[in-house]
């Protein structure tokens, strides 16, 4: 294990002792918010310190087994001990490296997925529909719940724009790398001569903030407009101004919702989307500042970047950020995104470890 990792891990052992002392103090026990915060930190620190203690014990055992090899009568037993100990050491070393990586507090949150048709006309709107289906199928496989917040359909059945909310465990942590430009190469259904066209959509994945964060927005900074919802919905949706559009005046950020059956529910949902977009704006600005130091390839949330190409004639998906190419495009479009998500998460972990080693985290 590298010296810098050992130094980091030794700090956890020291911090654990500090936390145990603090949690035993009567004044802190009486301050419930501080006590709970320290208790949560104690749980996290203890998990790392315990594994680090086990790693150190295994190192000692390994050294003892290697000494035993010098004795011919103990050599066979020592060899078995060395093999099993080395295997466990490698496993714990990997766990400890993962534990040391900085945690994004947003990873555990629900998320909004925004898909907008770009260049390519009608074909782009159809591709937007295909992307929504891909994400919906993937979310279903994860046991997550998907609901449409707002949509602007196209004549051929796709979407000019669609926003969906995804609810479940660690949603944002899995989907955050989807933000960016998605390019498709295929023969459109509207193409009579069989020529391959290139179209594009942009995707933005936003972490859903806590409800408390929505309260921090000054109501005086909001302009709320109601209007009559369009699209399917029967007589009710045609007779009431239930759709809501909220504009955050200082930033110009807009969110709207027309999927609910009441103005109240649409307003609440639109406010959640608006808060998520403001949160993402702040997050993107922070990421841009961090990228200037670390030049991270993923996680910047820059929607203008082309991050991925879907080539249907070749059955190929290519993620340009990590040079990942998979030849199972139809399965991926049917929701089999697991390999892509895991590769992006592994790349982020490697980037974080490199930054940690350089002292930038």
PDB file of C-alpha atoms in Angstrom, residues 22 51 62 97 103-104 114 126 164 181 219 265 270:
ATOM      1  CA  UNK A  22     -16.185  14.055  22.398  1.00  0.00           C
ATOM      2  CA  UNK A  51     -10.841  -2.278   8.322  1.00  0.00           C
ATOM      3  CA  UNK A  62       1.923 -12.328   6.708  1.00  0.00           C
ATOM      4  CA  UNK A  97      -9.167   2.777  -1.213  1.00  0.00           C
ATOM      5  CA  UNK A 103     -18.433  10.929  -1.193  1.00  0.00           C
ATOM      6  CA  UNK A 104     -20.821  13.071  -3.189  1.00  0.00           C
ATOM      7  CA  UNK A 114     -34.293  16.249 -18.819  1.00  0.00           C
ATOM      8  CA  UNK A 126     -37.776  10.271 -32.041  1.00  0.00           C
ATOM      9  CA  UNK A 164     -38.952  12.729 -15.790  1.00  0.00           C
ATOM     10  CA  UNK A 181     -24.771  15.551 -25.772  1.00  0.00           C
ATOM     11  CA  UNK A 219     -40.725  33.865  -2.913  1.00  0.00           C
ATOM     12  CA  UNK A 265     -49.549  19.526  -7.217  1.00  0.00           C
ATOM     13  CA  UNK A 270     -42.398  22.613 -10.698  1.00  0.00           C
TER      14      UNK A 270
END
